[in-house]
Amino acid sequence: MTTYVIKGARILGGQKKDLLIRDGVVAEIGTGLSAAGAQVVDADGLVALPGLVDLHTHLREPGREDAETVETGSRSAALGGYTAVCAMANTSPVADTAGVVEQVWRLGREAGLVDVQPIGAVTVGLAGEQLAELGAMADSAARVRIFSDDGNCVADPRLMRRALEYVKAFDGVVAQHAEEPRLTSGAQMHEGEVAARLGMTGWPAVAEESIIARDVLLAEHVGARLHVCHVSTAGSVEILRWAKGRGIRVTAEVTPHHLLLTDERATSYDPVFKVNPPLRTATDVAALRAALVEGVIDIVATDHAPHAVEDKECEWAYARPGMLGLETALSIVLDVVGDELGWDGIAERMSRTPARIAGLTGHGLEPAAGAPANLTLVDPAARWTVDPAGLASRSRNTPYAAMTLPGRVVATFLHGEPTVLDGKAVK
Ligand SMILES: NC(=O)N[C@@H](CC(=O)O)C(=O)O
Ligand SMILES: [Zn+2]
Ligand SMILES: [Zn+2]
């Protein structure tokens, strides 16, 4: 293994330090460091963050390798500054058995670009009828701790209760896609003024909020951990604030796109803006930003949802919901709440807290002597323009095409080896 000396990176607290990286760990941290045969990485002007952790990524393998593979999604993640991603279970076949989660976990190891932590399905085939073999997935080599039917809501309250009871035994967590399906049938976008103007069927905020309200009460009743995926409304924030005030064990994520974009984008009829839950109003966006800064929403998760051209470049009504996120997440977060959060807040919401929720002990750690060397170096002064064709993802469905964004990932280190150097993937 190569030894690296990262020279003059700004670490949290603002000091400039050198980091000596050897045998997968930060061996030394100080000033004027050098080591025989070491490769020097000039980090003058760069900020060192703990490697980012994404709690919500769709990698599409097995089943839709034309849209993304574990390898291409992992490369996207590394370029976005991530060292770990949690891979959602809505693959084909669904990740509802020990066999499938172990396959995804193994593919992640083989790609070696980020740590891929599979998420297991809550119900067999995401059908919402029968609990999947949660215990077997937890005991497998993939050591699954997060369970989600994401894409679908676990709508049956009795199944949701049983899933919460089951995962409590091994301190697992159920990550809910909060969408009361009876309130969203045929929905195309956020139910509101814009949908009325466009004549599209709406997805009302209450479809999300009613499930979150129900689930925090179930989590309280059971005493188990609940995680709420992609929170998108101001009302959801109020329910979460109430639940946290009561001491209910609930965490929540918001996506970069829900922090930036609104339902006005649908007026373009460009399906790149079709996503689940839908883009909401400017009032919702403001509430989500404030909740993330305050900590009512714990983390940013990308909900990176690659889709093949034929599933996205078609009429709005037929397009699949979802958008890319891994390569742009940090820049969007810096753009919308960077000043309020500061670097420590960014590290908290994009690395430390997601690592803690997922139980990924080697991630989300400050660079310190002896800690696993999972870190990312960011140039806060750089700006870059998003070119869909230049992304490492196999898909092209970014809503940020041609936008110029702040902050560039210059290098990412995974277990002491670079996956990204000079802003380019190493392999
Ligand atoms: N977010 C989306 O719009 N789509 C996701 C599913 C999901 O996250 O619900 C997908 O798998 O494409
Ligand atoms: Zn979802
Ligand atoms: Zn998702």
CSV table of C-alpha atoms and ligand atoms in Angstrom, one decimal:
chain,number,residue,atom,x,y,z
A,1,MET,CA,0.0,0.0,0.0
A,2,THR,CA,1.2,3.5,-0.8
A,3,THR,CA,1.8,6.0,1.9
A,4,TYR,CA,0.3,9.5,1.4
A,5,VAL,CA,1.1,12.8,2.9
A,6,ILE,CA,-1.8,15.3,2.5
A,7,LYS,CA,-0.2,18.7,2.9
A,8,GLY,CA,-1.9,21.7,4.5
A,9,ALA,CA,-5.6,20.7,4.6
A,10,ARG,CA,-7.9,22.7,6.6
A,11,ILE,CA,-9.4,20.3,9.2
A,12,LEU,CA,-12.5,21.0,11.3
A,13,GLY,CA,-11.8,23.8,13.7
A,14,GLY,CA,-10.0,25.7,10.9
A,15,GLN,CA,-6.4,24.7,11.5
A,16,LYS,CA,-4.2,23.7,8.6
A,17,LYS,CA,-2.6,20.3,9.1
A,18,ASP,CA,-0.7,17.6,7.3
A,19,LEU,CA,-2.1,14.1,7.4
A,20,LEU,CA,0.1,11.0,7.0
A,21,ILE,CA,-2.0,8.1,5.6
A,22,ARG,CA,-0.6,4.6,5.9
A,23,ASP,CA,-2.0,1.1,6.0
A,24,GLY,CA,-5.6,2.4,5.7
A,25,VAL,CA,-5.5,4.7,8.6
A,26,VAL,CA,-4.5,8.3,9.5
A,27,ALA,CA,-1.1,7.4,11.0
A,28,GLU,CA,-0.2,10.9,12.1
A,29,ILE,CA,-1.6,14.4,12.0
A,30,GLY,CA,0.5,17.4,12.5
A,31,THR,CA,2.7,20.0,10.7
A,32,GLY,CA,5.8,19.5,8.5
A,33,LEU,CA,5.1,15.8,8.1
A,34,SER,CA,6.9,13.6,5.6
A,35,ALA,CA,7.6,10.0,5.0
A,36,ALA,CA,10.1,8.1,2.8
A,37,GLY,CA,8.5,7.0,-0.5
A,38,ALA,CA,5.2,8.8,0.3
A,39,GLN,CA,3.1,10.4,-2.4
A,40,VAL,CA,2.4,14.0,-1.5
A,41,VAL,CA,-1.1,15.5,-2.1
A,42,ASP,CA,-1.1,19.3,-2.0
A,43,ALA,CA,-4.2,20.3,-0.1
A,44,ASP,CA,-3.4,24.0,0.2
A,45,GLY,CA,-6.8,25.8,0.3
A,46,LEU,CA,-8.7,22.6,0.6
A,47,VAL,CA,-11.0,21.5,3.4
A,48,ALA,CA,-10.8,17.9,4.8
A,49,LEU,CA,-14.1,16.4,5.6
A,50,PRO,CA,-14.9,12.9,6.9
A,51,GLY,CA,-15.9,10.9,3.8
A,52,LEU,CA,-19.5,11.5,3.0
A,53,VAL,CA,-22.1,8.8,3.8
A,54,ASP,CA,-25.3,8.5,1.7
A,55,LEU,CA,-28.1,6.7,3.5
A,56,HIS,CA,-30.3,6.5,0.3
A,57,THR,CA,-28.8,5.5,-3.0
A,58,HIS,CA,-30.3,3.5,-5.9
A,59,LEU,CA,-27.6,1.5,-7.6
A,60,ARG,CA,-30.0,-0.5,-9.9
A,61,GLU,CA,-27.9,-3.7,-9.8
A,62,PRO,CA,-29.2,-6.4,-10.1
A,63,GLY,CA,-31.7,-5.9,-12.8
A,64,ARG,CA,-31.3,-2.5,-14.4
A,65,GLU,CA,-27.6,-2.4,-15.2
A,66,ASP,CA,-28.4,-0.3,-18.2
A,67,ALA,CA,-29.3,2.5,-15.8
A,68,GLU,CA,-26.6,2.0,-13.2
A,69,THR,CA,-24.3,-0.7,-11.8
A,70,VAL,CA,-22.8,-1.0,-8.4
A,71,GLU,CA,-19.5,0.0,-10.0
A,72,THR,CA,-20.8,3.1,-11.9
A,73,GLY,CA,-22.9,4.2,-9.0
A,74,SER,CA,-19.9,3.7,-6.7
A,75,ARG,CA,-17.7,5.9,-9.0
A,76,SER,CA,-20.4,8.6,-9.0
A,77,ALA,CA,-20.4,8.4,-5.2
A,78,ALA,CA,-16.6,8.7,-4.9
A,79,LEU,CA,-16.6,11.7,-7.2
A,80,GLY,CA,-19.2,13.3,-5.0
A,81,GLY,CA,-17.0,12.9,-2.0
A,82,TYR,CA,-18.7,9.8,-0.6
A,83,THR,CA,-16.9,6.8,1.0
A,84,ALA,CA,-20.0,4.9,1.9
A,85,VAL,CA,-23.5,4.5,0.4
A,86,CYS,CA,-26.5,2.5,1.5
A,87,ALA,CA,-28.0,0.7,-1.5
A,88,MET,CA,-31.8,0.7,-1.7
A,89,ALA,CA,-33.6,-2.7,-2.0
A,90,ASN,CA,-35.8,-1.9,-5.0
A,91,THR,CA,-33.7,-3.9,-7.5
A,92,SER,CA,-34.8,-6.8,-9.7
A,93,PRO,CA,-34.8,-9.2,-8.0
A,94,VAL,CA,-35.6,-7.2,-4.9
A,95,ALA,CA,-33.1,-7.3,-2.1
A,96,ASP,CA,-35.4,-9.3,0.2
A,97,THR,CA,-33.2,-12.3,0.9
A,98,ALA,CA,-29.7,-12.9,2.3
A,99,GLY,CA,-28.6,-14.0,-1.2
A,100,VAL,CA,-29.4,-10.8,-2.9
A,101,VAL,CA,-28.0,-8.5,-0.2
A,102,GLU,CA,-24.8,-10.5,-0.1
A,103,GLN,CA,-24.5,-10.2,-3.9
A,104,VAL,CA,-24.8,-6.4,-3.8
A,105,TRP,CA,-22.4,-6.3,-0.9
A,106,ARG,CA,-19.9,-8.4,-2.8
A,107,LEU,CA,-20.2,-6.3,-6.0
A,108,GLY,CA,-19.5,-3.3,-3.8
A,109,ARG,CA,-16.3,-4.9,-2.5
A,110,GLU,CA,-15.2,-5.8,-5.9
A,111,ALA,CA,-15.7,-2.3,-7.3
A,112,GLY,CA,-13.8,-1.0,-4.3
A,113,LEU,CA,-14.8,2.7,-4.8
A,114,VAL,CA,-17.0,3.2,-1.8
A,115,ASP,CA,-18.3,0.9,1.0
A,116,VAL,CA,-21.6,-0.4,-0.3
A,117,GLN,CA,-24.0,-1.2,2.6
A,118,PRO,CA,-27.1,-3.0,1.3
A,119,ILE,CA,-30.5,-2.1,2.6
A,120,GLY,CA,-32.9,-5.0,2.9
A,121,ALA,CA,-36.6,-4.9,1.9
A,122,VAL,CA,-39.2,-4.9,4.6
A,123,THR,CA,-41.7,-7.0,2.7
A,124,VAL,CA,-41.3,-9.8,0.2
A,125,GLY,CA,-40.9,-8.3,-3.3
A,126,LEU,CA,-41.8,-4.8,-1.9
A,127,ALA,CA,-45.4,-6.0,-2.2
A,128,GLY,CA,-46.4,-4.9,1.3
A,129,GLU,CA,-48.0,-8.2,2.2
A,130,GLN,CA,-45.6,-10.4,4.0
A,131,LEU,CA,-42.5,-9.6,6.1
A,132,ALA,CA,-39.2,-10.4,4.3
A,133,GLU,CA,-36.6,-12.5,6.1
A,134,LEU,CA,-35.2,-9.6,8.0
A,135,GLY,CA,-33.2,-11.8,10.5
A,136,ALA,CA,-31.4,-13.7,7.7
A,137,MET,CA,-30.4,-10.5,6.0
A,138,ALA,CA,-29.2,-9.1,9.4
A,139,ASP,CA,-27.1,-12.2,10.0
A,140,SER,CA,-25.7,-12.4,6.5
A,141,ALA,CA,-22.3,-11.3,5.4
A,142,ALA,CA,-23.9,-8.0,4.4
A,143,ARG,CA,-24.9,-7.4,8.1
A,144,VAL,CA,-28.1,-5.4,7.1
A,145,ARG,CA,-29.3,-3.0,9.7
A,146,ILE,CA,-31.6,-0.7,7.6
A,147,PHE,CA,-34.8,-2.1,6.1
A,148,SER,CA,-36.9,-0.2,3.5
A,149,ASP,CA,-39.5,-0.8,0.8
A,150,ASP,CA,-38.4,2.5,-0.7
A,151,GLY,CA,-40.2,3.2,-3.9
A,152,ASN,CA,-43.2,1.8,-2.0
A,153,CYS,CA,-44.6,2.8,1.4
A,154,VAL,CA,-45.1,0.1,4.0
A,155,ALA,CA,-48.8,1.1,4.1
A,156,ASP,CA,-50.2,-1.6,6.3
A,157,PRO,CA,-49.9,-0.4,9.9
A,158,ARG,CA,-49.8,-3.9,11.2
A,159,LEU,CA,-46.8,-4.9,9.0
A,160,MET,CA,-45.1,-1.6,9.9
A,161,ARG,CA,-45.5,-2.4,13.6
A,162,ARG,CA,-44.1,-5.9,13.2
A,163,ALA,CA,-41.2,-4.7,11.2
A,164,LEU,CA,-40.3,-2.1,13.9
A,165,GLU,CA,-40.6,-4.9,16.6
A,166,TYR,CA,-38.4,-7.2,14.6
A,167,VAL,CA,-35.5,-4.8,13.9
A,168,LYS,CA,-35.5,-3.5,17.5
A,169,ALA,CA,-33.9,-6.8,18.5
A,170,PHE,CA,-30.7,-6.0,16.7
A,171,ASP,CA,-30.9,-2.2,16.9
A,172,GLY,CA,-32.0,-2.0,13.2
A,173,VAL,CA,-34.0,0.8,11.7
A,174,VAL,CA,-37.0,0.9,9.3
A,175,ALA,CA,-36.6,3.6,6.7
A,176,GLN,CA,-40.0,4.6,5.5
A,177,HIS,CA,-41.0,6.0,2.1
A,178,ALA,CA,-43.9,8.0,3.5
A,179,GLU,CA,-46.7,8.0,1.0
A,180,GLU,CA,-50.3,6.9,1.7
A,181,PRO,CA,-51.0,5.2,-1.6
A,182,ARG,CA,-54.7,5.7,-1.4
A,183,LEU,CA,-54.1,9.4,-1.5
A,184,THR,CA,-51.6,9.4,-4.4
A,185,SER,CA,-53.2,7.2,-7.0
A,186,GLY,CA,-52.5,8.6,-10.5
A,187,ALA,CA,-50.5,11.5,-9.0
A,188,GLN,CA,-48.1,13.3,-11.3
A,189,MET,CA,-46.8,16.2,-9.2
A,190,HIS,CA,-47.4,18.1,-6.0
A,191,GLU,CA,-51.1,18.9,-5.4
A,192,GLY,CA,-51.4,22.6,-5.4
A,193,GLU,CA,-51.8,25.7,-7.5
A,194,VAL,CA,-49.3,24.7,-10.2
A,195,ALA,CA,-50.9,21.2,-10.7
A,196,ALA,CA,-54.3,22.9,-11.0
A,197,ARG,CA,-53.0,25.2,-13.6
A,198,LEU,CA,-51.3,22.4,-15.6
A,199,GLY,CA,-54.3,20.0,-15.1
A,200,MET,CA,-52.2,17.3,-13.6
A,201,THR,CA,-53.3,14.9,-10.8
A,202,GLY,CA,-51.8,16.0,-7.5
A,203,TRP,CA,-49.8,14.2,-4.8
A,204,PRO,CA,-51.0,16.0,-1.6
A,205,ALA,CA,-48.7,16.9,1.3
A,206,VAL,CA,-51.1,15.0,3.6
A,207,ALA,CA,-50.2,11.7,1.9
A,208,GLU,CA,-46.7,12.1,3.3
A,209,GLU,CA,-47.6,13.7,6.6
A,210,SER,CA,-50.3,11.2,7.6
A,211,ILE,CA,-47.9,8.3,7.3
A,212,ILE,CA,-45.1,10.1,9.2
A,213,ALA,CA,-47.6,10.9,12.0
A,214,ARG,CA,-48.8,7.3,12.1
A,215,ASP,CA,-45.2,5.9,12.0
A,216,VAL,CA,-43.8,8.1,14.8
A,217,LEU,CA,-46.6,6.9,17.0
A,218,LEU,CA,-45.9,3.3,16.1
A,219,ALA,CA,-42.2,3.8,16.7
A,220,GLU,CA,-43.0,5.3,20.1
A,221,HIS,CA,-45.4,2.4,20.9
A,222,VAL,CA,-42.8,-0.2,20.0
A,223,GLY,CA,-39.7,1.7,21.2
A,224,ALA,CA,-37.9,1.1,18.0
A,225,ARG,CA,-36.0,3.3,15.5
A,226,LEU,CA,-37.7,4.9,12.6
A,227,HIS,CA,-36.0,6.8,9.8
A,228,VAL,CA,-38.1,8.9,7.4
A,229,CYS,CA,-36.9,9.0,3.8
A,230,HIS,CA,-36.9,12.2,1.6
A,231,VAL,CA,-39.0,14.5,3.8
A,232,SER,CA,-40.6,17.1,1.5
A,233,THR,CA,-43.2,19.2,3.3
A,234,ALA,CA,-43.4,21.9,6.0
A,235,GLY,CA,-46.1,19.9,7.7
A,236,SER,CA,-43.8,16.8,8.0
A,237,VAL,CA,-41.2,19.0,9.7
A,238,GLU,CA,-43.8,20.0,12.4
A,239,ILE,CA,-44.6,16.4,13.0
A,240,LEU,CA,-41.0,15.4,13.3
A,241,ARG,CA,-40.3,18.3,15.7
A,242,TRP,CA,-43.2,17.1,17.9
A,243,ALA,CA,-42.0,13.5,17.8
A,244,LYS,CA,-38.4,14.4,18.7
A,245,GLY,CA,-39.7,16.6,21.5
A,246,ARG,CA,-41.4,13.6,23.0
A,247,GLY,CA,-38.2,11.6,22.8
A,248,ILE,CA,-39.4,9.3,20.0
A,249,ARG,CA,-36.5,7.5,18.2
A,250,VAL,CA,-37.0,9.0,14.8
A,251,THR,CA,-34.4,10.4,12.3
A,252,ALA,CA,-35.2,12.1,9.0
A,253,GLU,CA,-33.5,12.9,5.7
A,254,VAL,CA,-34.0,15.6,3.1
A,255,THR,CA,-32.7,15.4,-0.5
A,256,PRO,CA,-30.6,18.2,-2.2
A,257,HIS,CA,-33.4,18.6,-4.8
A,258,HIS,CA,-36.1,19.2,-2.2
A,259,LEU,CA,-33.8,21.8,-0.7
A,260,LEU,CA,-33.5,23.7,-4.0
A,261,LEU,CA,-36.2,23.0,-6.6
A,262,THR,CA,-40.0,23.7,-6.5
A,263,ASP,CA,-43.1,22.5,-8.3
A,264,GLU,CA,-42.8,25.4,-10.7
A,265,ARG,CA,-40.3,23.3,-12.6
A,266,ALA,CA,-43.1,21.1,-13.8
A,267,THR,CA,-44.3,23.9,-16.0
A,268,SER,CA,-41.5,22.9,-18.4
A,269,TYR,CA,-43.0,19.5,-18.7
A,270,ASP,CA,-39.5,18.2,-18.6
A,271,PRO,CA,-39.7,14.8,-16.9
A,272,VAL,CA,-36.2,15.3,-15.4
A,273,PHE,CA,-38.1,17.2,-12.7
A,274,LYS,CA,-40.5,14.3,-12.0
A,275,VAL,CA,-39.6,12.7,-8.7
A,276,ASN,CA,-41.1,11.0,-5.7
A,277,PRO,CA,-42.1,12.6,-3.4
A,278,PRO,CA,-42.7,15.5,-5.9
A,279,LEU,CA,-41.0,18.9,-5.8
A,280,ARG,CA,-43.1,21.1,-3.5
A,281,THR,CA,-43.6,24.8,-2.9
A,282,ALA,CA,-41.2,27.6,-2.0
A,283,THR,CA,-42.7,27.6,1.5
A,284,ASP,CA,-41.9,23.9,1.9
A,285,VAL,CA,-38.3,24.5,0.6
A,286,ALA,CA,-37.8,27.2,3.1
A,287,ALA,CA,-39.1,25.0,6.0
A,288,LEU,CA,-36.9,22.1,4.9
A,289,ARG,CA,-33.8,24.3,4.8
A,290,ALA,CA,-34.5,25.7,8.3
A,291,ALA,CA,-35.2,22.2,9.7
A,292,LEU,CA,-31.9,20.9,8.4
A,293,VAL,CA,-30.0,23.8,9.9
A,294,GLU,CA,-31.9,23.4,13.2
A,295,GLY,CA,-31.4,19.6,13.3
A,296,VAL,CA,-35.1,18.6,13.2
A,297,ILE,CA,-34.1,17.0,9.9
A,298,ASP,CA,-30.9,15.1,10.7
A,299,ILE,CA,-29.2,14.5,7.4
A,300,VAL,CA,-29.0,15.0,3.7
A,301,ALA,CA,-29.5,11.9,1.6
A,302,THR,CA,-29.3,11.9,-2.2
A,303,ASP,CA,-32.0,9.5,-3.2
A,304,HIS,CA,-29.8,9.1,-6.3
A,305,ALA,CA,-32.3,7.5,-8.7
A,306,PRO,CA,-30.7,6.8,-12.1
A,307,HIS,CA,-33.1,6.0,-15.0
A,308,ALA,CA,-32.4,4.9,-18.6
A,309,VAL,CA,-33.1,7.4,-21.4
A,310,GLU,CA,-36.2,5.6,-22.5
A,311,ASP,CA,-37.7,5.7,-19.0
A,312,LYS,CA,-37.0,9.4,-18.6
A,313,GLU,CA,-37.1,11.1,-22.0
A,314,CYS,CA,-40.7,10.5,-22.8
A,315,GLU,CA,-44.0,12.1,-21.9
A,316,TRP,CA,-44.3,13.3,-18.3
A,317,ALA,CA,-47.1,10.9,-17.4
A,318,TYR,CA,-45.0,7.9,-18.6
A,319,ALA,CA,-41.7,8.9,-17.2
A,320,ARG,CA,-40.3,7.2,-14.1
A,321,PRO,CA,-39.8,9.4,-11.0
A,322,GLY,CA,-36.3,10.0,-9.8
A,323,MET,CA,-33.2,12.1,-10.4
A,324,LEU,CA,-29.4,11.7,-10.1
A,325,GLY,CA,-27.8,13.1,-6.9
A,326,LEU,CA,-24.5,11.7,-5.9
A,327,GLU,CA,-22.1,13.9,-7.9
A,328,THR,CA,-23.9,17.1,-7.2
A,329,ALA,CA,-25.2,16.7,-3.6
A,330,LEU,CA,-22.3,18.5,-1.7
A,331,SER,CA,-22.4,21.4,-4.1
A,332,ILE,CA,-26.1,21.9,-3.8
A,333,VAL,CA,-26.0,21.7,0.0
A,334,LEU,CA,-23.1,24.3,0.0
A,335,ASP,CA,-25.2,26.5,-2.3
A,336,VAL,CA,-28.4,26.4,-0.3
A,337,VAL,CA,-27.3,26.1,3.3
A,338,GLY,CA,-23.5,26.2,3.3
A,339,ASP,CA,-23.2,29.5,5.2
A,340,GLU,CA,-25.7,28.5,7.8
A,341,LEU,CA,-24.3,25.0,8.4
A,342,GLY,CA,-20.6,25.7,8.1
A,343,TRP,CA,-18.2,22.9,7.5
A,344,ASP,CA,-18.9,21.3,10.8
A,345,GLY,CA,-22.6,21.2,10.1
A,346,ILE,CA,-21.9,19.8,6.7
A,347,ALA,CA,-19.8,17.0,8.2
A,348,GLU,CA,-22.5,16.3,10.8
A,349,ARG,CA,-25.4,16.1,8.3
A,350,MET,CA,-23.6,14.4,5.4
A,351,SER,CA,-21.2,12.1,7.2
A,352,ARG,CA,-21.2,11.7,11.0
A,353,THR,CA,-25.0,11.4,11.5
A,354,PRO,CA,-25.7,9.2,8.5
A,355,ALA,CA,-22.9,6.9,9.5
A,356,ARG,CA,-24.3,6.7,13.0
A,357,ILE,CA,-27.9,6.0,11.8
A,358,ALA,CA,-26.6,3.2,9.5
A,359,GLY,CA,-24.2,1.8,12.1
A,360,LEU,CA,-21.2,2.2,9.8
A,361,THR,CA,-18.5,2.5,12.5
A,362,GLY,CA,-15.5,3.1,10.2
A,363,HIS,CA,-17.1,6.2,8.6
A,364,GLY,CA,-18.1,9.6,9.8
A,365,LEU,CA,-14.9,10.0,11.9
A,366,GLU,CA,-12.8,13.1,12.1
A,367,PRO,CA,-9.3,12.7,10.7
A,368,ALA,CA,-7.4,11.7,13.8
A,369,ALA,CA,-4.4,9.5,14.5
A,370,GLY,CA,-5.5,5.8,14.3
A,371,ALA,CA,-8.8,6.5,12.6
A,372,PRO,CA,-9.7,4.8,9.3
A,373,ALA,CA,-8.6,7.0,6.4
A,374,ASN,CA,-12.0,7.7,4.9
A,375,LEU,CA,-12.0,11.3,3.9
A,376,THR,CA,-12.6,13.8,1.2
A,377,LEU,CA,-10.8,17.0,0.2
A,378,VAL,CA,-13.0,19.8,-1.1
A,379,ASP,CA,-12.1,23.0,-2.8
A,380,PRO,CA,-14.5,25.6,-1.4
A,381,ALA,CA,-13.5,28.3,-3.9
A,382,ALA,CA,-14.0,26.2,-7.0
A,383,ARG,CA,-17.1,26.5,-9.2
A,384,TRP,CA,-18.1,24.0,-11.8
A,385,THR,CA,-20.8,23.6,-14.4
A,386,VAL,CA,-22.8,20.4,-14.5
A,387,ASP,CA,-22.5,18.6,-17.8
A,388,PRO,CA,-24.8,15.5,-17.8
A,389,ALA,CA,-22.5,13.7,-20.4
A,390,GLY,CA,-19.5,14.3,-18.0
A,391,LEU,CA,-21.1,12.5,-15.1
A,392,ALA,CA,-19.8,9.1,-14.1
A,393,SER,CA,-23.3,7.7,-13.6
A,394,ARG,CA,-24.5,5.5,-16.4
A,395,SER,CA,-27.7,7.7,-16.5
A,396,ARG,CA,-28.1,11.3,-17.5
A,397,ASN,CA,-31.1,12.4,-15.5
A,398,THR,CA,-29.7,15.3,-13.5
A,399,PRO,CA,-32.0,18.3,-12.9
A,400,TYR,CA,-28.9,20.6,-12.7
A,401,ALA,CA,-27.7,20.5,-16.3
A,402,ALA,CA,-25.7,23.6,-17.2
A,403,MET,CA,-26.0,25.0,-13.6
A,404,THR,CA,-22.8,26.4,-12.2
A,405,LEU,CA,-22.3,25.2,-8.6
A,406,PRO,CA,-19.9,26.0,-5.7
A,407,GLY,CA,-17.5,23.5,-4.2
A,408,ARG,CA,-15.5,20.8,-5.9
A,409,VAL,CA,-14.4,17.4,-4.6
A,410,VAL,CA,-10.7,17.3,-5.4
A,411,ALA,CA,-9.8,14.0,-3.7
A,412,THR,CA,-11.5,11.1,-1.9
A,413,PHE,CA,-9.7,8.5,0.2
A,414,LEU,CA,-11.3,5.1,1.0
A,415,HIS,CA,-9.5,3.0,3.6
A,416,GLY,CA,-6.3,4.9,2.9
A,417,GLU,CA,-6.3,4.7,-0.9
A,418,PRO,CA,-7.5,7.4,-3.2
A,419,THR,CA,-10.6,6.7,-5.2
A,420,VAL,CA,-10.5,10.3,-6.6
A,421,LEU,CA,-7.4,12.5,-7.2
A,422,ASP,CA,-7.3,15.9,-8.9
A,423,GLY,CA,-11.1,15.7,-9.3
A,424,LYS,CA,-10.9,12.5,-11.4
A,425,ALA,CA,-11.8,8.9,-10.6
A,426,VAL,CA,-8.6,6.9,-10.0
A,427,LYS,CA,-10.1,3.7,-11.5
B,1,LIG,N1,-37.3,8.9,-5.7
B,1,LIG,C1,-37.9,8.5,-6.8
B,1,LIG,O1,-38.6,9.2,-7.5
B,1,LIG,N2,-37.6,7.2,-7.3
B,1,LIG,C2,-37.0,6.2,-6.7
B,1,LIG,C3,-37.8,5.5,-5.6
B,1,LIG,C4,-38.0,6.3,-4.4
B,1,LIG,O2,-37.1,6.8,-3.8
B,1,LIG,O3,-39.2,6.4,-3.9
B,1,LIG,C5,-36.5,5.2,-7.7
B,1,LIG,O4,-36.1,4.0,-7.4
B,1,LIG,O5,-36.4,5.5,-8.9
B,2,ZN,ZN,-38.8,6.8,-1.8
B,3,ZN,ZN,-35.4,6.3,-3.1
